[in-house]
């Protein structure tokens, strides 16, 4: 499918590649694009470093090779520094429109700026998204009063009795992240087993974390702050009332409205971009990498996102330069 036609202003610089998204995938794309001397601009809607920087800056990352453990924020900064040192330009801006213009593309940001590129790499991560809510009584009332959807700074939970809902890697990693400082940590999961990686499951098993399997948080009580969590065993219907100071609900994320359908790119479902092995999308000249892409066997890891970014850059290079060796 082809994009709508846009207009190029004759004086503006045309980048070889504009990377949309400044998380690990986008920043790696920037670093590698510069190794091939492609003029490169990275546009990021929120914060360079992506989720590492704004979602879990104090959470340790244990699976990025060569760092046995590194905090998300620090890793995000290092990615950003590396991309900047490589010579990639970086700007903040939420891309809301992409149009074809002759042999190039025009990208427009929400604040009305436009950028021109011969190729695009979409590294939008999960896109702009909001945490999923349980929608139980008390949840909305106590949001900000003890109920939260991510543990941005583990120091907030020092000496607190914390209940965490969820059975994925995020929930388990948050539990592990705060357990040393918290007074107590209870992990509530609706099934009898976790879906998280064995490494996290094993670490939770060894940590002083109370796990409540087959358990569902059904209401949150308190006064000016959260004080109690009501949890039901979904097999026996036995009710437990736990005294808590904080509740972290970590049950995944829902995308906010995505502009992708308007850009004419073939999607998988409503928001994932279908890519081929070379990270090409259905639109010639537009490539994608990281959490936003879908292909058989896709796994969401920082390191796989970085690998996909390198593949995307090499595909952009071949598309733009048609080198003799490709
Ligand atoms: P996730 O894997 O989708 O897990 C969400 C969890 O919340 C699941 O256990 C799910 O239960 C539970 N849940 C969903 N809706 C619920 C509801 N209404 N009530 C109660 N529980 C509910 O989400 P995530 O943990 O945010 O991870 C997202 C992706 O990022 C995953 O692919 C994950 O592996 C990856 N990730 C990787 C790392 C890493 O590589 N270190 C770290 C974090 C995340 P069910 O299991 O019953 O569906």
mmCIF file of N, CA and C in Angstrom, residues 82-180:
data_model
loop_
_atom_site.group_PDB
_atom_site.id
_atom_site.type_symbol
_atom_site.label_atom_id
_atom_site.label_comp_id
_atom_site.label_asym_id
_atom_site.label_seq_id
_atom_site.Cartn_x
_atom_site.Cartn_y
_atom_site.Cartn_z
ATOM 1 N N UNK A 82 25.931 6.977 23.455
ATOM 2 C CA UNK A 82 26.588 6.275 22.354
ATOM 3 C C UNK A 82 26.039 6.771 21.009
ATOM 4 N N UNK A 83 24.711 6.924 20.943
ATOM 5 C CA UNK A 83 24.103 7.387 19.682
ATOM 6 C C UNK A 83 24.542 8.817 19.380
ATOM 7 N N UNK A 84 24.591 9.642 20.428
ATOM 8 C CA UNK A 84 24.987 11.046 20.212
ATOM 9 C C UNK A 84 26.440 11.118 19.755
ATOM 10 N N UNK A 85 27.316 10.366 20.443
ATOM 11 C CA UNK A 85 28.738 10.354 20.078
ATOM 12 C C UNK A 85 28.945 9.829 18.659
ATOM 13 N N UNK A 86 28.043 8.982 18.208
ATOM 14 C CA UNK A 86 28.154 8.418 16.858
ATOM 15 C C UNK A 86 27.809 9.447 15.788
ATOM 16 N N UNK A 87 27.161 10.540 16.237
ATOM 17 C CA UNK A 87 26.837 11.597 15.284
ATOM 18 C C UNK A 87 25.386 11.595 14.842
ATOM 19 N N UNK A 88 24.553 10.813 15.529
ATOM 20 C CA UNK A 88 23.117 10.863 15.204
ATOM 21 C C UNK A 88 22.528 12.116 15.844
ATOM 22 N N UNK A 89 21.712 12.850 15.088
ATOM 23 C CA UNK A 89 20.997 13.983 15.689
ATOM 24 C C UNK A 89 19.813 13.442 16.463
ATOM 25 N N UNK A 90 19.475 14.125 17.535
ATOM 26 C CA UNK A 90 18.339 13.661 18.345
ATOM 27 C C UNK A 90 17.454 14.835 18.703
ATOM 28 N N UNK A 91 16.169 14.646 18.529
ATOM 29 C CA UNK A 91 15.219 15.700 18.878
ATOM 30 C C UNK A 91 14.007 15.067 19.537
ATOM 31 N N UNK A 92 13.333 15.853 20.385
ATOM 32 C CA UNK A 92 12.082 15.333 20.914
ATOM 33 C C UNK A 92 10.963 15.712 19.953
ATOM 34 N N UNK A 93 10.011 14.827 19.824
ATOM 35 C CA UNK A 93 8.900 15.096 18.925
ATOM 36 C C UNK A 93 8.091 13.835 18.713
ATOM 37 N N UNK A 94 6.775 14.001 18.782
ATOM 38 C CA UNK A 94 5.878 12.860 18.548
ATOM 39 C C UNK A 94 5.439 12.888 17.088
ATOM 40 N N UNK A 95 5.845 11.881 16.346
ATOM 41 C CA UNK A 95 5.495 11.844 14.923
ATOM 42 C C UNK A 95 4.023 11.425 14.791
ATOM 43 N N UNK A 96 3.250 12.278 14.133
ATOM 44 C CA UNK A 96 1.822 11.976 13.994
ATOM 45 C C UNK A 96 1.423 11.703 12.550
ATOM 46 N N UNK A 97 2.334 12.025 11.617
ATOM 47 C CA UNK A 97 1.966 11.802 10.219
ATOM 48 C C UNK A 97 3.210 11.502 9.395
ATOM 49 N N UNK A 98 3.063 10.583 8.462
ATOM 50 C CA UNK A 98 4.141 10.259 7.522
ATOM 51 C C UNK A 98 3.524 10.243 6.134
ATOM 52 N N UNK A 99 4.122 11.000 5.224
ATOM 53 C CA UNK A 99 3.619 11.020 3.843
ATOM 54 C C UNK A 99 4.783 10.831 2.894
ATOM 55 N N UNK A 100 4.475 10.226 1.758
ATOM 56 C CA UNK A 100 5.490 10.095 0.729
ATOM 57 C C UNK A 100 5.546 11.402 -0.065
ATOM 58 N N UNK A 101 6.755 11.789 -0.458
ATOM 59 C CA UNK A 101 6.888 13.002 -1.252
ATOM 60 C C UNK A 101 7.975 12.755 -2.290
ATOM 61 N N UNK A 102 7.586 12.456 -3.496
ATOM 62 C CA UNK A 102 8.556 12.072 -4.517
ATOM 63 C C UNK A 102 9.247 10.803 -4.058
ATOM 64 N N UNK A 103 10.578 10.831 -4.037
ATOM 65 C CA UNK A 103 11.323 9.642 -3.613
ATOM 66 C C UNK A 103 11.589 9.614 -2.126
ATOM 67 N N UNK A 104 11.044 10.574 -1.372
ATOM 68 C CA UNK A 104 11.348 10.650 0.063
ATOM 69 C C UNK A 104 10.062 10.639 0.885
ATOM 70 N N UNK A 105 10.237 10.882 2.175
ATOM 71 C CA UNK A 105 9.087 10.917 3.085
ATOM 72 C C UNK A 105 9.109 12.230 3.856
ATOM 73 N N UNK A 106 7.930 12.693 4.214
ATOM 74 C CA UNK A 106 7.819 13.840 5.118
ATOM 75 C C UNK A 106 7.172 13.334 6.401
ATOM 76 N N UNK A 107 7.848 13.598 7.522
ATOM 77 C CA UNK A 107 7.304 13.214 8.825
ATOM 78 C C UNK A 107 6.883 14.489 9.541
ATOM 79 N N UNK A 108 5.687 14.486 10.094
ATOM 80 C CA UNK A 108 5.229 15.669 10.821
ATOM 81 C C UNK A 108 5.032 15.318 12.284
ATOM 82 N N UNK A 109 5.406 16.268 13.140
ATOM 83 C CA UNK A 109 5.260 16.043 14.578
ATOM 84 C C UNK A 109 4.014 16.766 15.089
ATOM 85 N N UNK A 110 3.594 16.359 16.275
ATOM 86 C CA UNK A 110 2.373 16.936 16.842
ATOM 87 C C UNK A 110 2.473 18.454 16.981
ATOM 88 N N UNK A 111 3.695 18.962 17.245
ATOM 89 C CA UNK A 111 3.839 20.410 17.416
ATOM 90 C C UNK A 111 4.056 21.139 16.088
ATOM 91 N N UNK A 112 3.827 20.455 14.969
ATOM 92 C CA UNK A 112 3.783 21.144 13.680
ATOM 93 C C UNK A 112 5.089 21.192 12.905
ATOM 94 N N UNK A 113 6.174 20.601 13.426
ATOM 95 C CA UNK A 113 7.421 20.591 12.645
ATOM 96 C C UNK A 113 7.357 19.481 11.602
ATOM 97 N N UNK A 114 8.181 19.618 10.554
ATOM 98 C CA UNK A 114 8.259 18.521 9.592
ATOM 99 C C UNK A 114 9.718 18.208 9.292
ATOM 100 N N UNK A 115 9.972 16.945 9.002
ATOM 101 C CA UNK A 115 11.321 16.438 8.734
ATOM 102 C C UNK A 115 11.242 15.569 7.487
ATOM 103 N N UNK A 116 12.336 15.583 6.736
ATOM 104 C CA UNK A 116 12.323 14.826 5.494
ATOM 105 C C UNK A 116 13.377 13.746 5.517
ATOM 106 N N UNK A 117 13.022 12.603 4.980
ATOM 107 C CA UNK A 117 13.926 11.454 5.057
ATOM 108 C C UNK A 117 13.789 10.605 3.807
ATOM 109 N N UNK A 118 14.907 9.999 3.411
ATOM 110 C CA UNK A 118 14.866 9.087 2.263
ATOM 111 C C UNK A 118 14.394 7.705 2.700
ATOM 112 N N UNK A 119 14.605 7.404 3.981
ATOM 113 C CA UNK A 119 14.118 6.132 4.539
ATOM 114 C C UNK A 119 13.746 6.369 5.997
ATOM 115 N N UNK A 120 12.919 5.480 6.508
ATOM 116 C CA UNK A 120 12.443 5.625 7.892
ATOM 117 C C UNK A 120 12.629 4.289 8.609
ATOM 118 N N UNK A 121 13.051 4.373 9.866
ATOM 119 C CA UNK A 121 13.018 3.178 10.727
ATOM 120 C C UNK A 121 12.067 3.483 11.880
ATOM 121 N N UNK A 122 11.031 2.685 11.993
ATOM 122 C CA UNK A 122 10.072 2.857 13.082
ATOM 123 C C UNK A 122 10.497 1.976 14.250
ATOM 124 N N UNK A 123 10.868 2.624 15.335
ATOM 125 C CA UNK A 123 11.302 1.901 16.541
ATOM 126 C C UNK A 123 10.486 2.445 17.703
ATOM 127 N N UNK A 124 9.172 2.262 17.584
ATOM 128 C CA UNK A 124 8.234 2.944 18.474
ATOM 129 C C UNK A 124 8.026 2.230 19.801
ATOM 130 N N UNK A 125 8.739 1.141 20.026
ATOM 131 C CA UNK A 125 8.536 0.394 21.267
ATOM 132 C C UNK A 125 7.112 -0.112 21.335
ATOM 133 N N UNK A 126 6.531 -0.050 22.518
ATOM 134 C CA UNK A 126 5.129 -0.451 22.637
ATOM 135 C C UNK A 126 4.224 0.678 22.165
ATOM 136 N N UNK A 127 4.820 1.742 21.612
ATOM 137 C CA UNK A 127 4.039 2.903 21.227
ATOM 138 C C UNK A 127 3.699 3.688 22.481
ATOM 139 N N UNK A 128 2.844 4.647 22.325
ATOM 140 C CA UNK A 128 2.398 5.354 23.526
ATOM 141 C C UNK A 128 1.333 4.476 24.156
ATOM 142 N N UNK A 129 1.542 4.150 25.404
ATOM 143 C CA UNK A 129 0.635 3.178 26.014
ATOM 144 C C UNK A 129 0.321 3.562 27.445
ATOM 145 N N UNK A 130 -0.729 2.954 27.935
ATOM 146 C CA UNK A 130 -1.135 3.206 29.315
ATOM 147 C C UNK A 130 -1.190 1.866 30.037
ATOM 148 N N UNK A 131 -0.865 1.861 31.336
ATOM 149 C CA UNK A 131 -0.937 0.590 32.050
ATOM 150 C C UNK A 131 -2.367 0.056 32.094
ATOM 151 N N UNK A 132 -2.501 -1.267 32.014
ATOM 152 C CA UNK A 132 -3.837 -1.871 32.131
ATOM 153 C C UNK A 132 -4.321 -1.714 33.562
ATOM 154 N N UNK A 133 -5.601 -1.515 33.700
ATOM 155 C CA UNK A 133 -6.199 -1.364 35.022
ATOM 156 C C UNK A 133 -7.018 -2.589 35.369
ATOM 157 N N UNK A 134 -7.131 -2.837 36.671
ATOM 158 C CA UNK A 134 -7.955 -3.976 37.100
ATOM 159 C C UNK A 134 -9.428 -3.587 37.128
ATOM 160 N N UNK A 135 -9.673 -2.296 37.335
ATOM 161 C CA UNK A 135 -11.041 -1.782 37.473
ATOM 162 C C UNK A 135 -11.760 -2.429 38.650
ATOM 163 N N UNK A 136 -11.091 -2.429 39.800
ATOM 164 C CA UNK A 136 -11.743 -2.933 41.020
ATOM 165 C C UNK A 136 -12.070 -1.740 41.919
ATOM 166 N N UNK A 137 -13.047 -1.896 42.830
ATOM 167 C CA UNK A 137 -13.406 -0.782 43.719
ATOM 168 C C UNK A 137 -12.174 -0.293 44.500
ATOM 169 N N UNK A 138 -12.019 1.012 44.561
ATOM 170 C CA UNK A 138 -10.917 1.627 45.316
ATOM 171 C C UNK A 138 -9.706 1.932 44.451
ATOM 172 N N UNK A 139 -9.601 1.273 43.281
ATOM 173 C CA UNK A 139 -8.392 1.434 42.452
ATOM 174 C C UNK A 139 -8.231 2.891 41.984
ATOM 175 N N UNK A 140 -9.290 3.427 41.391
ATOM 176 C CA UNK A 140 -9.190 4.804 40.882
ATOM 177 C C UNK A 140 -9.046 5.779 42.044
ATOM 178 N N UNK A 141 -9.813 5.509 43.123
ATOM 179 C CA UNK A 141 -9.818 6.423 44.271
ATOM 180 C C UNK A 141 -8.421 6.568 44.875
ATOM 181 N N UNK A 142 -7.688 5.450 44.948
ATOM 182 C CA UNK A 142 -6.390 5.491 45.630
ATOM 183 C C UNK A 142 -5.198 5.598 44.682
ATOM 184 N N UNK A 143 -5.466 5.803 43.402
ATOM 185 C CA UNK A 143 -4.340 6.006 42.484
ATOM 186 C C UNK A 143 -3.630 7.295 42.901
ATOM 187 N N UNK A 144 -2.360 7.177 43.140
ATOM 188 C CA UNK A 144 -1.609 8.332 43.650
ATOM 189 C C UNK A 144 -1.616 8.394 45.169
ATOM 190 N N UNK A 145 -2.475 7.599 45.791
ATOM 191 C CA UNK A 145 -2.534 7.538 47.257
ATOM 192 C C UNK A 145 -2.120 6.149 47.708
ATOM 193 N N UNK A 146 -1.157 5.579 47.024
ATOM 194 C CA UNK A 146 -0.661 4.251 47.396
ATOM 195 C C UNK A 146 -0.824 3.237 46.284
ATOM 196 N N UNK A 147 -1.741 3.508 45.356
ATOM 197 C CA UNK A 147 -1.905 2.587 44.220
ATOM 198 C C UNK A 147 -1.127 3.150 43.036
ATOM 199 N N UNK A 148 -0.267 2.318 42.465
ATOM 200 C CA UNK A 148 0.537 2.774 41.345
ATOM 201 C C UNK A 148 0.650 1.654 40.317
ATOM 202 N N UNK A 149 1.116 2.025 39.115
ATOM 203 C CA UNK A 149 1.207 1.024 38.042
ATOM 204 C C UNK A 149 2.643 0.703 37.663
ATOM 205 N N UNK A 150 3.574 1.436 38.247
ATOM 206 C CA UNK A 150 4.965 1.015 38.100
ATOM 207 C C UNK A 150 5.797 1.594 39.224
ATOM 208 N N UNK A 151 6.881 0.867 39.535
ATOM 209 C CA UNK A 151 7.747 1.289 40.636
ATOM 210 C C UNK A 151 8.908 2.054 40.032
ATOM 211 N N UNK A 152 8.669 3.333 39.752
ATOM 212 C CA UNK A 152 9.703 4.096 39.056
ATOM 213 C C UNK A 152 10.944 4.230 39.929
ATOM 214 N N UNK A 153 10.744 4.412 41.202
ATOM 215 C CA UNK A 153 11.884 4.588 42.095
ATOM 216 C C UNK A 153 11.697 3.670 43.302
ATOM 217 N N UNK A 154 12.588 2.673 43.420
ATOM 218 C CA UNK A 154 12.390 1.672 44.479
ATOM 219 C C UNK A 154 12.411 2.300 45.876
ATOM 220 N N UNK A 155 13.046 3.479 46.024
ATOM 221 C CA UNK A 155 13.133 4.102 47.354
ATOM 222 C C UNK A 155 11.758 4.496 47.887
ATOM 223 N N UNK A 156 10.779 4.669 46.964
ATOM 224 C CA UNK A 156 9.415 5.001 47.405
ATOM 225 C C UNK A 156 8.824 3.903 48.281
ATOM 226 N N UNK A 157 9.364 2.697 48.183
ATOM 227 C CA UNK A 157 8.738 1.554 48.868
ATOM 228 C C UNK A 157 9.492 1.131 50.117
ATOM 229 N N UNK A 158 10.440 1.974 50.519
ATOM 230 C CA UNK A 158 11.248 1.664 51.705
ATOM 231 C C UNK A 158 10.324 1.518 52.921
ATOM 232 N N UNK A 159 10.490 0.416 53.632
ATOM 233 C CA UNK A 159 9.744 0.128 54.872
ATOM 234 C C UNK A 159 8.230 0.042 54.661
ATOM 235 N N UNK A 160 7.799 -0.180 53.430
ATOM 236 C CA UNK A 160 6.347 -0.275 53.175
ATOM 237 C C UNK A 160 5.932 -1.726 52.986
ATOM 238 N N UNK A 161 4.670 -1.983 53.321
ATOM 239 C CA UNK A 161 4.079 -3.299 53.027
ATOM 240 C C UNK A 161 3.450 -3.184 51.640
ATOM 241 N N UNK A 162 4.024 -3.928 50.706
ATOM 242 C CA UNK A 162 3.646 -3.727 49.301
ATOM 243 C C UNK A 162 2.983 -4.976 48.737
ATOM 244 N N UNK A 163 1.875 -4.769 48.043
ATOM 245 C CA UNK A 163 1.219 -5.867 47.334
ATOM 246 C C UNK A 163 1.362 -5.596 45.842
ATOM 247 N N UNK A 164 1.804 -6.603 45.100
ATOM 248 C CA UNK A 164 1.984 -6.455 43.656
ATOM 249 C C UNK A 164 1.059 -7.442 42.954
ATOM 250 N N UNK A 165 0.361 -6.977 41.921
ATOM 251 C CA UNK A 165 -0.515 -7.859 41.143
ATOM 252 C C UNK A 165 0.126 -8.132 39.788
ATOM 253 N N UNK A 166 0.187 -9.412 39.398
ATOM 254 C CA UNK A 166 0.696 -9.767 38.067
ATOM 255 C C UNK A 166 1.579 -11.002 38.125
ATOM 256 N N UNK A 167 1.711 -11.647 36.970
ATOM 257 C CA UNK A 167 2.521 -12.874 36.920
ATOM 258 C C UNK A 167 3.506 -12.879 35.766
ATOM 259 N N UNK A 168 3.728 -11.687 35.159
ATOM 260 C CA UNK A 168 4.693 -11.587 34.058
ATOM 261 C C UNK A 168 6.052 -11.129 34.569
ATOM 262 N N UNK A 169 6.981 -10.963 33.637
ATOM 263 C CA UNK A 169 8.330 -10.551 34.036
ATOM 264 C C UNK A 169 8.334 -9.203 34.740
ATOM 265 N N UNK A 170 7.485 -8.288 34.286
ATOM 266 C CA UNK A 170 7.496 -6.956 34.912
ATOM 267 C C UNK A 170 7.124 -7.045 36.384
ATOM 268 N N UNK A 171 6.040 -7.761 36.694
ATOM 269 C CA UNK A 171 5.588 -7.855 38.087
ATOM 270 C C UNK A 171 6.661 -8.523 38.953
ATOM 271 N N UNK A 172 7.229 -9.617 38.443
ATOM 272 C CA UNK A 172 8.230 -10.331 39.246
ATOM 273 C C UNK A 172 9.487 -9.479 39.424
ATOM 274 N N UNK A 173 9.873 -8.777 38.358
ATOM 275 C CA UNK A 173 11.081 -7.950 38.474
ATOM 276 C C UNK A 173 10.848 -6.770 39.423
ATOM 277 N N UNK A 174 9.638 -6.214 39.425
ATOM 278 C CA UNK A 174 9.358 -5.152 40.392
ATOM 279 C C UNK A 174 9.420 -5.698 41.810
ATOM 280 N N UNK A 175 8.855 -6.880 42.014
ATOM 281 C CA UNK A 175 8.887 -7.490 43.353
ATOM 282 C C UNK A 175 10.340 -7.679 43.808
ATOM 283 N N UNK A 176 11.175 -8.184 42.894
ATOM 284 C CA UNK A 176 12.582 -8.434 43.237
ATOM 285 C C UNK A 176 13.332 -7.119 43.468
ATOM 286 N N UNK A 177 12.925 -6.119 42.724
ATOM 287 C CA UNK A 177 13.590 -4.818 42.816
ATOM 288 C C UNK A 177 13.376 -4.154 44.171
ATOM 289 N N UNK A 178 12.165 -4.306 44.720
ATOM 290 C CA UNK A 178 11.861 -3.537 45.938
ATOM 291 C C UNK A 178 11.981 -4.364 47.210
ATOM 292 N N UNK A 179 12.189 -5.697 47.059
ATOM 293 C CA UNK A 179 12.076 -6.557 48.243
ATOM 294 C C UNK A 179 13.098 -6.212 49.321
ATOM 295 N N UNK A 180 14.277 -5.772 48.933
ATOM 296 C CA UNK A 180 15.306 -5.493 49.947
ATOM 297 C C UNK A 180 14.909 -4.309 50.817
#
